[in-house]
Short mmCIF file of the C-alpha atoms (twelve columns), coordinates in Angstrom:
data_MODEL
# 
_entry.id   MODEL 
# 
loop_
_atom_site.group_PDB 
_atom_site.id 
_atom_site.type_symbol 
_atom_site.label_atom_id 
_atom_site.label_alt_id 
_atom_site.label_comp_id 
_atom_site.label_asym_id 
_atom_site.label_seq_id 
_atom_site.Cartn_x 
_atom_site.Cartn_y 
_atom_site.Cartn_z 
_atom_site.pdbx_PDB_model_num 
ATOM 1   C CA . MET A 1   162.859 105.451 130.779 1 
ATOM 2   C CA . ALA A 2   162.219 108.563 128.628 1 
ATOM 3   C CA . SER A 3   160.292 111.505 129.990 1 
ATOM 4   C CA . VAL A 4   157.397 112.664 127.914 1 
ATOM 5   C CA . ALA A 5   158.096 116.389 127.667 1 
ATOM 6   C CA . GLY A 6   161.700 116.677 128.638 1 
ATOM 7   C CA . CYS A 7   163.559 114.616 126.014 1 
ATOM 8   C CA . MET A 8   165.570 115.895 123.066 1 
ATOM 9   C CA . GLY A 9   165.175 119.564 123.867 1 
ATOM 10  C CA . GLY A 10  161.459 119.711 124.785 1 
ATOM 11  C CA . GLY A 11  160.054 120.827 128.061 1 
ATOM 12  C CA . GLY A 12  158.981 124.434 127.763 1 
ATOM 13  C CA . GLY A 13  162.276 125.646 129.132 1 
ATOM 14  C CA . GLY A 14  161.586 124.229 132.607 1 
ATOM 15  C CA . GLY A 15  162.283 126.320 135.648 1 
ATOM 16  C CA . ASP A 16  159.602 128.878 136.455 1 
ATOM 17  C CA . SER A 17  157.998 128.867 132.975 1 
ATOM 18  C CA . GLY A 18  154.330 127.928 132.587 1 
ATOM 19  C CA . LEU A 19  152.861 125.108 130.575 1 
ATOM 20  C CA . THR A 20  153.771 125.688 126.929 1 
ATOM 21  C CA . ILE A 21  151.456 124.154 124.317 1 
ATOM 22  C CA . GLY A 22  152.439 123.866 120.670 1 
ATOM 23  C CA . PHE A 23  149.276 124.172 118.588 1 
ATOM 24  C CA . TYR A 24  149.423 123.439 114.878 1 
ATOM 25  C CA . GLY A 25  146.746 123.959 112.258 1 
ATOM 26  C CA . PRO A 26  146.015 125.238 108.714 1 
ATOM 27  C CA . PHE A 27  146.736 128.919 109.304 1 
ATOM 28  C CA . SER A 28  147.501 129.540 105.635 1 
ATOM 29  C CA . GLY A 29  146.435 127.737 102.449 1 
ATOM 30  C CA . PRO A 30  143.026 126.464 101.364 1 
ATOM 31  C CA . ALA A 31  141.662 125.894 104.894 1 
ATOM 32  C CA . SER A 32  143.031 129.125 106.452 1 
ATOM 33  C CA . ASN A 33  139.499 130.322 107.286 1 
ATOM 34  C CA . ILE A 34  139.139 127.283 109.524 1 
ATOM 35  C CA . GLY A 35  142.607 127.864 110.924 1 
ATOM 36  C CA . GLU A 36  141.672 131.392 111.856 1 
ATOM 37  C CA . GLN A 37  138.815 130.234 114.051 1 
ATOM 38  C CA . LYS A 38  140.878 127.454 115.554 1 
ATOM 39  C CA . GLN A 39  143.587 129.900 116.600 1 
ATOM 40  C CA . MET A 40  141.065 132.354 118.059 1 
ATOM 41  C CA . ALA A 41  139.436 129.545 120.068 1 
ATOM 42  C CA . ALA A 42  142.776 128.217 121.361 1 
ATOM 43  C CA . GLU A 43  143.759 131.756 122.487 1 
ATOM 44  C CA . MET A 44  140.373 132.205 124.158 1 
ATOM 45  C CA . SER A 45  140.776 128.882 126.013 1 
ATOM 46  C CA . ARG A 46  144.265 129.869 127.139 1 
ATOM 47  C CA . ASP A 47  143.033 133.183 128.480 1 
ATOM 48  C CA . MET A 48  140.124 131.544 130.361 1 
ATOM 49  C CA . ILE A 49  142.531 129.085 131.983 1 
ATOM 50  C CA . ASN A 50  144.977 131.868 132.949 1 
ATOM 51  C CA . GLU A 51  142.192 133.991 134.392 1 
ATOM 52  C CA . ALA A 52  141.381 130.999 136.648 1 
ATOM 53  C CA . ASP A 53  144.997 130.823 137.961 1 
ATOM 54  C CA . GLY A 54  146.532 128.869 135.055 1 
ATOM 55  C CA . VAL A 55  148.090 125.436 135.532 1 
ATOM 56  C CA . HIS A 56  149.826 124.901 138.885 1 
ATOM 57  C CA . GLY A 57  149.591 128.662 139.453 1 
ATOM 58  C CA . GLN A 58  151.403 129.635 136.231 1 
ATOM 59  C CA . ASP A 59  150.067 131.000 132.954 1 
ATOM 60  C CA . VAL A 60  149.636 128.719 129.964 1 
ATOM 61  C CA . GLU A 61  151.549 129.782 126.881 1 
ATOM 62  C CA . LEU A 62  150.699 128.966 123.265 1 
ATOM 63  C CA . VAL A 63  153.078 128.693 120.355 1 
ATOM 64  C CA . PHE A 64  151.508 128.221 116.891 1 
ATOM 65  C CA . GLY A 65  152.717 126.228 113.909 1 
ATOM 66  C CA . ASP A 66  151.247 126.477 110.400 1 
ATOM 67  C CA . SER A 67  150.587 123.129 108.746 1 
ATOM 68  C CA . GLU A 68  149.501 124.846 105.462 1 
ATOM 69  C CA . SER A 69  147.148 121.795 105.085 1 
ATOM 70  C CA . GLN A 70  150.237 119.790 103.976 1 
ATOM 71  C CA . PRO A 71  151.686 116.725 105.777 1 
ATOM 72  C CA . SER A 72  155.282 117.799 105.143 1 
ATOM 73  C CA . ALA A 73  154.678 121.329 106.492 1 
ATOM 74  C CA . GLY A 74  152.822 119.922 109.499 1 
ATOM 75  C CA . ARG A 75  155.661 117.517 110.246 1 
ATOM 76  C CA . ASN A 76  158.262 120.283 109.974 1 
ATOM 77  C CA . GLU A 77  156.258 122.676 112.150 1 
ATOM 78  C CA . VAL A 78  155.672 120.181 114.918 1 
ATOM 79  C CA . ASN A 79  159.380 119.361 114.894 1 
ATOM 80  C CA . ARG A 80  160.137 123.082 115.158 1 
ATOM 81  C CA . LEU A 81  157.711 123.510 118.038 1 
ATOM 82  C CA . ILE A 82  159.446 120.709 119.962 1 
ATOM 83  C CA . GLN A 83  163.062 121.306 119.051 1 
ATOM 84  C CA . GLN A 84  163.243 125.121 118.748 1 
ATOM 85  C CA . GLU A 85  160.262 126.415 120.762 1 
ATOM 86  C CA . ASN A 86  160.712 123.776 123.540 1 
ATOM 87  C CA . VAL A 87  156.983 123.186 123.997 1 
ATOM 88  C CA . ASP A 88  155.753 120.753 126.635 1 
ATOM 89  C CA . VAL A 89  152.939 119.213 124.618 1 
ATOM 90  C CA . ILE A 90  151.436 119.294 121.132 1 
ATOM 91  C CA . GLY A 91  147.785 120.166 120.481 1 
ATOM 92  C CA . GLY A 92  145.803 121.161 117.401 1 
ATOM 93  C CA . GLY A 93  145.307 119.342 114.154 1 
ATOM 94  C CA . PHE A 94  142.695 119.365 111.405 1 
ATOM 95  C CA . HIS A 95  143.510 117.245 108.363 1 
ATOM 96  C CA . SER A 96  143.949 113.533 109.019 1 
ATOM 97  C CA . ASP A 97  146.883 113.138 106.600 1 
ATOM 98  C CA . VAL A 98  148.722 115.923 108.431 1 
ATOM 99  C CA . ALA A 99  147.998 114.338 111.823 1 
ATOM 100 C CA . LEU A 100 149.363 111.017 110.562 1 
ATOM 101 C CA . ALA A 101 152.634 112.783 109.733 1 
ATOM 102 C CA . THR A 102 152.872 114.635 113.055 1 
ATOM 103 C CA . VAL A 103 152.509 111.564 115.247 1 
ATOM 104 C CA . GLU A 104 155.779 110.238 113.811 1 
ATOM 105 C CA . VAL A 105 157.548 113.328 115.158 1 
ATOM 106 C CA . THR A 106 155.973 113.336 118.615 1 
ATOM 107 C CA . GLY A 107 156.320 109.596 118.885 1 
ATOM 108 C CA . ARG A 108 159.991 109.682 118.047 1 
ATOM 109 C CA . GLN A 109 160.570 112.380 120.689 1 
ATOM 110 C CA . ASP A 110 158.093 111.083 123.293 1 
ATOM 111 C CA . THR A 111 156.261 114.360 123.360 1 
ATOM 112 C CA . PRO A 112 152.653 114.302 124.675 1 
ATOM 113 C CA . GLN A 113 150.118 114.953 121.915 1 
ATOM 114 C CA . ILE A 114 146.334 115.384 121.977 1 
ATOM 115 C CA . ILE A 115 145.031 115.502 118.400 1 
ATOM 116 C CA . ASP A 116 142.195 117.951 117.998 1 
ATOM 117 C CA . GLU A 117 139.963 117.601 114.965 1 
ATOM 118 C CA . ALA A 118 141.348 114.952 112.618 1 
ATOM 119 C CA . VAL A 119 138.778 112.179 111.931 1 
ATOM 120 C CA . SER A 120 140.442 109.204 110.182 1 
ATOM 121 C CA . ASN A 121 140.568 105.940 112.117 1 
ATOM 122 C CA . ALA A 122 143.910 105.362 110.443 1 
ATOM 123 C CA . ILE A 123 145.365 107.588 113.154 1 
ATOM 124 C CA . VAL A 124 144.172 105.249 115.940 1 
ATOM 125 C CA . THR A 125 145.395 102.269 113.965 1 
ATOM 126 C CA . LYS A 126 148.872 103.885 113.648 1 
ATOM 127 C CA . ILE A 127 148.938 104.716 117.355 1 
ATOM 128 C CA . ASN A 128 148.278 101.159 118.321 1 
ATOM 129 C CA . GLU A 129 150.361 99.392  115.653 1 
ATOM 130 C CA . GLN A 130 153.415 101.556 116.320 1 
ATOM 131 C CA . GLU A 131 152.720 101.810 120.085 1 
ATOM 132 C CA . LEU A 132 152.691 105.605 120.082 1 
ATOM 133 C CA . TRP A 133 151.320 105.790 123.584 1 
ATOM 134 C CA . ASN A 134 152.126 109.490 123.901 1 
ATOM 135 C CA . VAL A 135 149.390 110.293 121.376 1 
ATOM 136 C CA . PHE A 136 145.616 110.522 121.863 1 
ATOM 137 C CA . LYS A 137 142.926 111.282 119.290 1 
ATOM 138 C CA . THR A 138 139.764 113.257 120.228 1 
ATOM 139 C CA . THR A 139 137.291 113.614 117.342 1 
ATOM 140 C CA . PRO A 140 135.021 110.589 116.699 1 
ATOM 141 C CA . PRO A 141 135.836 108.466 113.654 1 
ATOM 142 C CA . SER A 142 133.752 108.167 110.441 1 
ATOM 143 C CA . GLU A 143 131.766 105.352 112.027 1 
ATOM 144 C CA . ALA A 144 130.159 107.977 114.282 1 
ATOM 145 C CA . TYR A 145 128.194 109.303 111.258 1 
ATOM 146 C CA . ALA A 146 126.631 105.933 110.436 1 
ATOM 147 C CA . VAL A 147 125.863 105.178 114.086 1 
ATOM 148 C CA . GLY A 148 124.342 108.616 114.408 1 
ATOM 149 C CA . TRP A 149 122.058 108.140 111.457 1 
ATOM 150 C CA . ARG A 150 120.952 104.740 112.768 1 
ATOM 151 C CA . GLN A 151 120.094 106.246 116.126 1 
ATOM 152 C CA . LEU A 152 118.273 109.195 114.509 1 
ATOM 153 C CA . LEU A 153 116.229 106.921 112.235 1 
ATOM 154 C CA . GLU A 154 115.219 104.805 115.215 1 
ATOM 155 C CA . GLN A 155 114.120 107.842 117.217 1 
ATOM 156 C CA . PHE A 156 112.223 109.473 114.299 1 
ATOM 157 C CA . GLN A 157 110.435 106.148 113.618 1 
ATOM 158 C CA . GLN A 158 109.536 105.698 117.293 1 
ATOM 159 C CA . ASN A 159 108.382 109.321 117.752 1 
ATOM 160 C CA . GLU A 160 106.513 109.449 114.436 1 
ATOM 161 C CA . THR A 161 108.500 112.533 113.427 1 
ATOM 162 C CA . GLY A 162 107.580 114.294 110.162 1 
ATOM 163 C CA . TYR A 163 106.576 111.656 107.598 1 
ATOM 164 C CA . PHE A 164 107.589 108.866 109.935 1 
ATOM 165 C CA . PRO A 165 106.731 106.139 110.805 1 
ATOM 166 C CA . TYR A 166 107.296 104.199 107.639 1 
ATOM 167 C CA . GLU A 167 105.948 100.708 107.144 1 
ATOM 168 C CA . ASP A 168 108.347 99.566  104.411 1 
ATOM 169 C CA . ARG A 169 111.448 101.374 105.776 1 
ATOM 170 C CA . THR A 170 113.192 101.795 102.432 1 
ATOM 171 C CA . ILE A 171 116.163 104.075 101.780 1 
ATOM 172 C CA . ALA A 172 118.220 105.194 98.759  1 
ATOM 173 C CA . LEU A 173 121.898 105.971 99.349  1 
ATOM 174 C CA . ILE A 174 123.958 108.436 97.297  1 
ATOM 175 C CA . GLY A 175 127.698 108.642 97.979  1 
ATOM 176 C CA . GLU A 176 130.358 111.013 96.713  1 
ATOM 177 C CA . ASP A 177 133.152 108.954 95.101  1 
ATOM 178 C CA . THR A 178 135.803 110.042 97.596  1 
ATOM 179 C CA . SER A 179 137.308 107.783 100.247 1 
ATOM 180 C CA . TYR A 180 135.357 109.806 102.819 1 
ATOM 181 C CA . GLY A 181 132.025 109.502 100.964 1 
ATOM 182 C CA . LEU A 182 132.311 105.856 99.990  1 
ATOM 183 C CA . SER A 183 133.549 104.707 103.393 1 
ATOM 184 C CA . ILE A 184 130.646 106.310 105.156 1 
ATOM 185 C CA . MET A 185 128.136 104.934 102.693 1 
ATOM 186 C CA . ASP A 186 129.619 101.476 103.254 1 
ATOM 187 C CA . LEU A 187 129.333 101.885 107.002 1 
ATOM 188 C CA . MET A 188 125.631 102.806 106.592 1 
ATOM 189 C CA . GLU A 189 124.880 99.337  105.211 1 
ATOM 190 C CA . THR A 190 125.675 97.614  108.520 1 
ATOM 191 C CA . GLU A 191 123.833 100.198 110.652 1 
ATOM 192 C CA . LEU A 192 120.723 100.100 108.427 1 
ATOM 193 C CA . ASP A 193 120.621 96.309  108.408 1 
ATOM 194 C CA . GLU A 194 120.709 96.307  112.213 1 
ATOM 195 C CA . ILE A 195 117.421 98.224  112.409 1 
ATOM 196 C CA . GLY A 196 115.706 96.542  109.476 1 
ATOM 197 C CA . TRP A 197 115.874 99.190  106.807 1 
ATOM 198 C CA . GLU A 198 116.085 98.069  103.162 1 
ATOM 199 C CA . ILE A 199 118.540 99.770  100.822 1 
ATOM 200 C CA . ILE A 200 116.720 99.942  97.482  1 
ATOM 201 C CA . SER A 201 119.522 101.692 95.578  1 
ATOM 202 C CA . GLN A 202 123.085 102.733 96.138  1 
ATOM 203 C CA . ASP A 203 124.751 105.228 93.748  1 
ATOM 204 C CA . GLU A 204 128.126 106.878 93.475  1 
ATOM 205 C CA . VAL A 205 128.437 110.483 92.223  1 
ATOM 206 C CA . SER A 206 131.617 112.357 91.340  1 
ATOM 207 C CA . LEU A 207 133.054 115.076 93.512  1 
ATOM 208 C CA . ASP A 208 132.431 117.775 90.922  1 
ATOM 209 C CA . ALA A 209 128.922 116.579 89.796  1 
ATOM 210 C CA . THR A 210 126.180 119.195 89.877  1 
ATOM 211 C CA . ASP A 211 123.421 117.636 87.725  1 
ATOM 212 C CA . PHE A 212 121.560 114.836 89.502  1 
ATOM 213 C CA . THR A 213 118.212 115.100 87.737  1 
ATOM 214 C CA . SER A 214 118.320 111.744 85.929  1 
ATOM 215 C CA . LEU A 215 119.644 109.974 89.046  1 
ATOM 216 C CA . LEU A 216 116.907 111.407 91.215  1 
ATOM 217 C CA . SER A 217 114.269 110.608 88.610  1 
ATOM 218 C CA . ARG A 218 115.304 106.938 88.722  1 
ATOM 219 C CA . ILE A 219 115.369 106.938 92.555  1 
ATOM 220 C CA . GLN A 220 111.953 108.641 92.694  1 
ATOM 221 C CA . SER A 221 110.434 105.889 90.562  1 
ATOM 222 C CA . ASN A 222 111.283 103.425 93.377  1 
ATOM 223 C CA . ASP A 223 109.404 105.585 95.898  1 
ATOM 224 C CA . PRO A 224 111.911 105.359 98.835  1 
ATOM 225 C CA . ASP A 225 110.933 106.549 102.302 1 
ATOM 226 C CA . VAL A 226 114.275 108.318 102.756 1 
ATOM 227 C CA . VAL A 227 116.914 109.611 100.346 1 
ATOM 228 C CA . TRP A 228 120.285 109.843 102.060 1 
ATOM 229 C CA . ALA A 229 123.446 111.390 100.640 1 
ATOM 230 C CA . VAL A 230 127.024 112.071 101.690 1 
ATOM 231 C CA . GLN A 231 129.036 114.858 100.017 1 
ATOM 232 C CA . THR A 232 131.798 117.269 100.892 1 
ATOM 233 C CA . SER A 233 131.389 119.498 97.834  1 
ATOM 234 C CA . SER A 234 129.213 122.518 98.723  1 
ATOM 235 C CA . SER A 235 128.196 122.878 95.078  1 
ATOM 236 C CA . GLY A 236 127.273 119.224 94.799  1 
ATOM 237 C CA . ALA A 237 125.380 119.176 98.105  1 
ATOM 238 C CA . GLY A 238 123.461 122.349 97.310  1 
ATOM 239 C CA . ASN A 239 122.465 121.281 93.788  1 
ATOM 240 C CA . LEU A 240 121.456 117.777 94.915  1 
ATOM 241 C CA . THR A 241 119.235 119.271 97.610  1 
ATOM 242 C CA . ARG A 242 117.622 121.710 95.200  1 
ATOM 243 C CA . GLN A 243 117.011 119.079 92.518  1 
ATOM 244 C CA . PHE A 244 115.599 116.645 95.112  1 
ATOM 245 C CA . SER A 245 112.834 119.210 95.878  1 
ATOM 246 C CA . GLU A 246 112.056 119.470 92.145  1 
ATOM 247 C CA . ALA A 247 111.981 115.715 91.462  1 
ATOM 248 C CA . GLY A 248 108.421 114.984 92.598  1 
ATOM 249 C CA . PHE A 249 109.084 112.975 95.780  1 
ATOM 250 C CA . GLU A 250 106.084 112.646 98.038  1 
ATOM 251 C CA . GLU A 251 106.408 112.110 101.813 1 
ATOM 252 C CA . THR A 252 110.073 111.276 101.387 1 
ATOM 253 C CA . HIS A 253 112.614 112.694 103.868 1 
ATOM 254 C CA . PHE A 254 115.935 114.030 102.588 1 
ATOM 255 C CA . PHE A 255 118.947 113.386 104.824 1 
ATOM 256 C CA . HIS A 256 122.392 114.708 103.966 1 
ATOM 257 C CA . ASN A 257 125.677 113.747 105.685 1 
ATOM 258 C CA . TYR A 258 127.929 116.738 106.316 1 
ATOM 259 C CA . GLY A 259 127.541 118.719 103.043 1 
ATOM 260 C CA . LEU A 260 124.609 120.866 104.149 1 
ATOM 261 C CA . THR A 261 126.517 122.002 107.247 1 
ATOM 262 C CA . ILE A 262 128.457 124.197 104.793 1 
ATOM 263 C CA . SER A 263 126.810 127.642 104.386 1 
ATOM 264 C CA . ASP A 264 127.685 127.795 100.671 1 
ATOM 265 C CA . ALA A 265 125.726 124.575 100.087 1 
ATOM 266 C CA . ARG A 266 122.688 125.885 101.900 1 
ATOM 267 C CA . GLU A 267 122.865 129.110 99.900  1 
ATOM 268 C CA . THR A 268 122.999 127.131 96.657  1 
ATOM 269 C CA . ALA A 269 120.004 125.065 97.713  1 
ATOM 270 C CA . GLY A 270 117.973 128.100 98.853  1 
ATOM 271 C CA . GLU A 271 114.448 127.383 100.096 1 
ATOM 272 C CA . ALA A 272 114.717 123.810 98.757  1 
ATOM 273 C CA . ALA A 273 116.829 122.936 101.782 1 
ATOM 274 C CA . ASN A 274 114.049 123.693 104.236 1 
ATOM 275 C CA . GLY A 275 113.320 120.581 106.277 1 
ATOM 276 C CA . ALA A 276 116.443 118.698 105.199 1 
ATOM 277 C CA . VAL A 277 118.340 117.032 108.014 1 
ATOM 278 C CA . THR A 278 122.158 117.051 108.023 1 
ATOM 279 C CA . MET A 279 124.673 115.573 110.453 1 
ATOM 280 C CA . LEU A 280 128.131 116.082 111.922 1 
ATOM 281 C CA . ASN A 281 130.092 113.315 113.678 1 
ATOM 282 C CA . ALA A 282 130.798 115.824 116.474 1 
ATOM 283 C CA . GLY A 283 130.454 119.545 116.967 1 
ATOM 284 C CA . ARG A 284 129.563 122.457 119.154 1 
ATOM 285 C CA . VAL A 285 127.309 121.593 122.130 1 
ATOM 286 C CA . ASP A 286 125.899 124.867 123.269 1 
ATOM 287 C CA . SER A 287 124.658 123.691 126.696 1 
ATOM 288 C CA . LEU A 288 128.157 122.625 127.726 1 
ATOM 289 C CA . LEU A 289 129.816 125.749 126.296 1 
ATOM 290 C CA . GLU A 290 127.345 127.959 128.099 1 
ATOM 291 C CA . GLU A 291 127.992 126.195 131.400 1 
ATOM 292 C CA . GLN A 292 131.715 126.810 130.997 1 
ATOM 293 C CA . GLY A 293 131.307 130.446 129.955 1 
ATOM 294 C CA . ALA A 294 132.903 129.757 126.631 1 
ATOM 295 C CA . LEU A 295 130.121 131.059 124.401 1 
ATOM 296 C CA . GLU A 296 129.983 134.312 126.317 1 
ATOM 297 C CA . ALA A 297 133.744 134.673 126.121 1 
ATOM 298 C CA . TRP A 298 133.680 133.960 122.372 1 
ATOM 299 C CA . ASN A 299 130.926 136.507 121.697 1 
ATOM 300 C CA . GLU A 300 132.857 139.121 123.598 1 
ATOM 301 C CA . ARG A 301 135.785 138.602 121.251 1 
ATOM 302 C CA . THR A 302 134.204 138.447 117.834 1 
ATOM 303 C CA . ASP A 303 130.962 138.880 115.855 1 
ATOM 304 C CA . MET A 304 131.653 135.597 114.020 1 
ATOM 305 C CA . ASP A 305 129.570 132.584 114.875 1 
ATOM 306 C CA . MET A 306 131.508 129.946 116.862 1 
ATOM 307 C CA . THR A 307 132.000 126.996 114.497 1 
ATOM 308 C CA . GLY A 308 132.376 123.366 115.474 1 
ATOM 309 C CA . SER A 309 136.110 123.697 114.668 1 
ATOM 310 C CA . ALA A 310 136.388 126.518 117.137 1 
ATOM 311 C CA . ALA A 311 134.537 124.576 119.830 1 
ATOM 312 C CA . LEU A 312 136.906 121.642 119.363 1 
ATOM 313 C CA . SER A 313 140.044 123.838 119.587 1 
ATOM 314 C CA . TYR A 314 138.753 125.527 122.747 1 
ATOM 315 C CA . GLN A 315 138.252 122.021 124.127 1 
ATOM 316 C CA . ASN A 316 141.722 120.843 123.010 1 
ATOM 317 C CA . ILE A 317 143.539 123.477 125.110 1 
ATOM 318 C CA . LYS A 318 141.259 122.940 128.095 1 
ATOM 319 C CA . VAL A 319 141.757 119.152 128.011 1 
ATOM 320 C CA . ILE A 320 145.573 119.436 127.762 1 
ATOM 321 C CA . ALA A 321 145.633 121.854 130.703 1 
ATOM 322 C CA . GLU A 322 143.452 119.522 132.798 1 
ATOM 323 C CA . TYR A 323 145.776 116.552 132.218 1 
ATOM 324 C CA . ALA A 324 148.876 118.647 133.062 1 
ATOM 325 C CA . SER A 325 147.090 119.832 136.223 1 
ATOM 326 C CA . ALA A 326 146.560 116.216 137.276 1 
ATOM 327 C CA . PHE A 327 150.300 115.897 138.005 1 
ATOM 328 C CA . GLU A 328 151.612 117.148 141.315 1 
ATOM 329 C CA . SER A 329 153.479 119.979 139.612 1 
ATOM 330 C CA . LEU A 330 154.701 121.105 136.206 1 
ATOM 331 C CA . GLU A 331 158.070 119.625 137.034 1 
ATOM 332 C CA . ALA A 332 156.377 116.266 137.694 1 
ATOM 333 C CA . PHE A 333 154.507 116.562 134.381 1 
ATOM 334 C CA . ARG A 334 157.696 117.343 132.433 1 
ATOM 335 C CA . SER A 335 159.678 114.554 134.045 1 
ATOM 336 C CA . ALA A 336 156.907 111.941 133.687 1 
ATOM 337 C CA . SER A 337 157.467 108.840 131.592 1 
ATOM 338 C CA . VAL A 338 155.270 108.026 128.650 1 
ATOM 339 C CA . GLU A 339 153.648 105.331 130.705 1 
ATOM 340 C CA . GLU A 340 152.843 107.838 133.480 1 
ATOM 341 C CA . TRP A 341 151.409 110.276 130.954 1 
ATOM 342 C CA . GLU A 342 149.300 107.550 129.337 1 
ATOM 343 C CA . SER A 343 147.894 106.262 132.653 1 
ATOM 344 C CA . THR A 344 147.087 109.833 133.807 1 
ATOM 345 C CA . VAL A 345 145.042 110.440 130.660 1 
ATOM 346 C CA . LEU A 346 143.306 107.055 130.660 1 
ATOM 347 C CA . GLU A 347 142.382 107.171 134.345 1 
ATOM 348 C CA . HIS A 348 141.148 110.780 134.368 1 
ATOM 349 C CA . ASP A 349 137.450 111.561 134.886 1 
ATOM 350 C CA . PRO A 350 135.564 112.766 131.815 1 
ATOM 351 C CA . ILE A 351 136.248 116.457 131.062 1 
ATOM 352 C CA . PRO A 352 133.376 118.651 129.844 1 
ATOM 353 C CA . GLY A 353 134.481 120.370 126.674 1 
ATOM 354 C CA . GLY A 354 133.018 121.838 123.480 1 
ATOM 355 C CA . SER A 355 131.814 118.680 121.776 1 
ATOM 356 C CA . GLY A 356 130.924 116.575 124.817 1 
ATOM 357 C CA . TYR A 357 132.539 114.889 127.754 1 
ATOM 358 C CA . ILE A 358 136.104 113.869 126.885 1 
ATOM 359 C CA . SER A 359 137.629 110.633 128.148 1 
ATOM 360 C CA . TYR A 360 139.967 108.340 126.299 1 
ATOM 361 C CA . GLN A 361 139.617 104.637 125.719 1 
ATOM 362 C CA . ASP A 362 142.409 102.052 125.908 1 
ATOM 363 C CA . ASN A 363 142.982 102.408 122.143 1 
ATOM 364 C CA . HIS A 364 143.632 106.158 122.632 1 
ATOM 365 C CA . GLN A 365 140.453 107.274 120.834 1 
ATOM 366 C CA . ALA A 366 138.155 109.484 122.857 1 
ATOM 367 C CA . ALA A 367 134.839 107.880 123.700 1 
ATOM 368 C CA . TRP A 368 131.914 108.673 121.381 1 
ATOM 369 C CA . GLY A 369 128.423 107.623 120.472 1 
ATOM 370 C CA . SER A 370 126.274 109.080 123.258 1 
ATOM 371 C CA . THR A 371 125.530 112.330 125.020 1 
ATOM 372 C CA . ASP A 372 127.596 111.026 127.936 1 
ATOM 373 C CA . SER A 373 130.662 111.226 125.667 1 
ATOM 374 C CA . GLN A 374 130.560 112.765 122.175 1 
ATOM 375 C CA . SER A 375 127.390 112.369 120.141 1 
ATOM 376 C CA . ALA A 376 126.818 112.900 116.455 1 
ATOM 377 C CA . LEU A 377 124.669 116.011 115.936 1 
ATOM 378 C CA . GLY A 378 121.605 116.267 113.695 1 
ATOM 379 C CA . TYR A 379 120.503 119.625 112.320 1 
ATOM 380 C CA . GLN A 380 117.346 120.645 110.485 1 
ATOM 381 C CA . VAL A 381 117.843 123.299 107.826 1 
ATOM 382 C CA . LEU A 382 115.375 126.205 107.908 1 
ATOM 383 C CA . ASP A 383 115.857 129.463 106.013 1 
ATOM 384 C CA . GLN A 384 119.533 128.577 105.370 1 
ATOM 385 C CA . GLU A 385 120.185 128.261 109.101 1 
ATOM 386 C CA . LEU A 386 121.183 125.112 111.009 1 
ATOM 387 C CA . ASN A 387 119.020 124.148 113.962 1 
ATOM 388 C CA . LEU A 388 120.279 121.491 116.363 1 
ATOM 389 C CA . VAL A 389 117.313 119.101 116.735 1 
ATOM 390 C CA . TRP A 390 118.986 115.781 117.603 1 
ATOM 391 C CA . PRO A 391 119.837 114.197 120.026 1 
ATOM 392 C CA . SER A 392 116.861 115.529 121.975 1 
ATOM 393 C CA . GLU A 393 118.834 115.643 125.214 1 
ATOM 394 C CA . ILE A 394 121.095 118.435 123.903 1 
ATOM 395 C CA . ALA A 395 118.901 119.862 121.123 1 
ATOM 396 C CA . THR A 396 118.558 123.654 121.097 1 
ATOM 397 C CA . THR A 397 115.192 123.569 119.327 1 
ATOM 398 C CA . GLU A 398 112.473 121.129 118.326 1 
ATOM 399 C CA . LEU A 399 112.190 119.822 114.791 1 
ATOM 400 C CA . ASP A 400 109.780 122.033 112.801 1 
ATOM 401 C CA . THR A 401 107.306 119.585 111.215 1 
ATOM 402 C CA . SER A 402 105.288 122.320 109.467 1 
ATOM 403 C CA . VAL A 403 107.671 122.106 106.477 1 
ATOM 404 C CA . TYR A 404 106.662 118.493 105.748 1 
# 
């Protein structure tokens, strides 16, 4: 029976060495700005753990690997971390296609892996189809967006928020023609049908589109209660938001999935974004971070705002350390079988982190969908700032209805 961390050269060197975590991410390339925050947060998490006596009385060590946002580079770096750096466990991750490549390496070598930020449900499918029981995935899947919007619509309707309640409950959907955009728009159909909302139009827009005036004119003629869009392009999201405000809609709410969480998109939209609601499938939960002292520790290190990516990476290191601490000793952790590692993770109590309370389901996806696990987060845009207004249980401010 193979041991999870000790096979084929892994194991952090054994002996008196502390828990060694290999953390990979996009530290160069097009997403290096995200990688910078992820590395800072991982280092902060390590330091907080070590200040609290480490894991089994020994300091946690981090070794970083640069995925360059490329599956091949991610695969090679994770292999290096295991074979050359002798890490005990692999953390980190951002792009889903990179994560899909890395699980092949950790699976082949039976190295424990907790995937940080990658979203695609294809990762969970691969874990289960190939029986990669050493791997767990944390961030909620794309379905979390659609479930979140359904829950938000229900609550706004019940609480008569803004222009709500609506009698007809009609909605127009706009989806960026990427696999991400179209998959979420498709998922919205099921969730909207469940609560009795009628989709009166459904349109695809290209990734590089910036002129939506004719589309919005046609949608406006149908007088929907809500216009909902999903985009990843900051230019597209910003221009759609600005043109929506100029299109003559009356008492129509504008909801945008993900795109308006990007500061460049809000800057492009300007004042037109005021009152728009945008959503993340998971992100920074300030109340939890404050309880753990993580926000204070972050602000002592940098003037940069702590992003959702940083919160998730802080959480990643903390969760890994908690699971290693659940074994009787580091030696017991390193000599454990894959089955023992899996059962330790699955049977562990939920761990408070940066995006919620982390516990893993039998399919190796972390639980999501409520404030007891990981909830989608709804933000109202005001003066180009994001204000967490939903779910109400963890909101940092109330929705400002004066803009409607």
